[in-house]
Coordinates of C-alpha atoms in Angstrom, one line a residue:
M22 CA 0.0 0.0 0.0
L23 CA 1.3 3.5 -0.9
H24 CA 1.0 6.2 1.7
V25 CA 0.9 10.0 1.0
L26 CA 3.3 12.0 3.1
P27 CA 1.6 13.8 5.8
A28 CA 1.5 17.6 5.6
H29 CA 4.2 18.4 8.1
S30 CA 4.4 22.1 8.4
C31 CA 7.8 21.6 10.1
A32 CA 9.1 19.8 7.0
R33 CA 9.7 23.2 5.4
T34 CA 12.3 24.2 8.0
L35 CA 14.2 20.9 8.3
P36 CA 17.6 20.5 6.8
P37 CA 17.7 18.6 3.4
L38 CA 19.0 15.3 5.0
C39 CA 15.8 15.3 7.1
H40 CA 13.7 15.5 3.8
D41 CA 15.4 12.3 2.7
L42 CA 14.7 10.6 6.0
L43 CA 11.0 11.6 6.0
L44 CA 10.6 10.2 2.5
Q45 CA 12.4 6.9 3.4
R46 CA 10.2 6.6 6.5
H47 CA 6.9 7.3 4.8
L48 CA 7.6 5.8 1.4
P49 CA 9.9 2.8 2.1
Q50 CA 8.9 1.0 -1.1
C51 CA 10.1 3.9 -3.3
R52 CA 13.5 5.1 -4.5
V53 CA 14.4 8.6 -3.6
A54 CA 17.0 10.5 -5.7
P55 CA 19.7 12.0 -3.4
G56 CA 19.1 15.7 -2.8
Q57 CA 21.5 18.3 -4.1
G58 CA 20.8 20.8 -1.3
G59 CA 17.4 22.0 -2.7
S60 CA 14.0 21.7 -1.2
A61 CA 12.6 19.1 -3.6
R62 CA 13.2 15.4 -4.2
W63 CA 12.5 13.0 -7.1
V64 CA 10.6 9.9 -5.9
T65 CA 10.3 6.8 -8.1
F66 CA 7.3 4.6 -7.2
P67 CA 7.0 0.9 -8.0
A68 CA 6.4 0.0 -11.6
G69 CA 2.7 0.5 -12.6
T70 CA 2.1 3.2 -10.1
D71 CA 0.1 6.2 -11.5
A72 CA 1.8 9.3 -10.0
T73 CA -0.9 11.5 -11.5
E74 CA -3.6 9.7 -9.5
L75 CA -1.4 9.8 -6.4
A76 CA -1.0 13.6 -6.9
S77 CA -4.7 14.0 -7.2
R78 CA -5.3 12.0 -4.0
A79 CA -2.6 14.0 -2.2
R80 CA -4.2 17.2 -3.3
G81 CA -7.4 16.1 -1.7
S82 CA -5.5 15.9 1.6
G83 CA -4.0 19.3 1.2
V84 CA -0.6 18.1 -0.1
L85 CA 0.6 19.4 -3.4
V86 CA 3.1 17.4 -5.4
E87 CA 4.0 17.2 -9.1
P88 CA 3.6 14.0 -11.1
G89 CA 6.9 13.3 -13.0
D90 CA 5.5 12.8 -16.5
V91 CA 5.0 16.5 -17.0
F92 CA 8.8 16.9 -16.8
H93 CA 9.5 14.5 -19.6
A94 CA 9.4 15.3 -23.3
V95 CA 8.7 11.7 -24.3
E96 CA 5.0 10.7 -23.7
G97 CA 4.6 7.9 -21.2
R98 CA 7.9 8.5 -19.4
G99 CA 8.0 9.3 -15.7
R100 CA 4.5 8.1 -15.0
N101 CA 5.6 6.4 -11.8
T102 CA 7.7 9.4 -10.6
M103 CA 6.9 12.4 -8.6
R104 CA 8.6 15.6 -7.5
V105 CA 8.0 16.2 -3.8
G106 CA 8.8 19.7 -2.5
F107 CA 9.4 20.7 1.0
S108 CA 8.7 24.4 0.7
S109 CA 5.5 26.3 0.0
I110 CA 4.2 29.5 -1.5
P111 CA 1.7 31.5 0.5
A112 CA -1.8 31.1 -1.0
E113 CA -2.1 34.8 -1.8
R114 CA 0.8 34.5 -4.2
I115 CA -0.7 31.7 -6.3
D116 CA -2.7 32.7 -9.3

């Protein structure tokens, strides 16, 4: 069973290593690309996982993530990947 990361408001203030540890704890079945010091991580889910569907379910819980296929030029690639960010933009700044 796949779990969506809880919306930890404290996650925004954690050092990058803690982002990796949070992902490993809550998504042990996934592969997390090592961070390069930024506030986002690439997560690869098991084959056959629809990251777009997961993103939609996460959105329903107030967690915004980006399905990976939108970052690929080749249709069909990245369907089981997701970009998970640990920062946020205040609602008043979003169009």
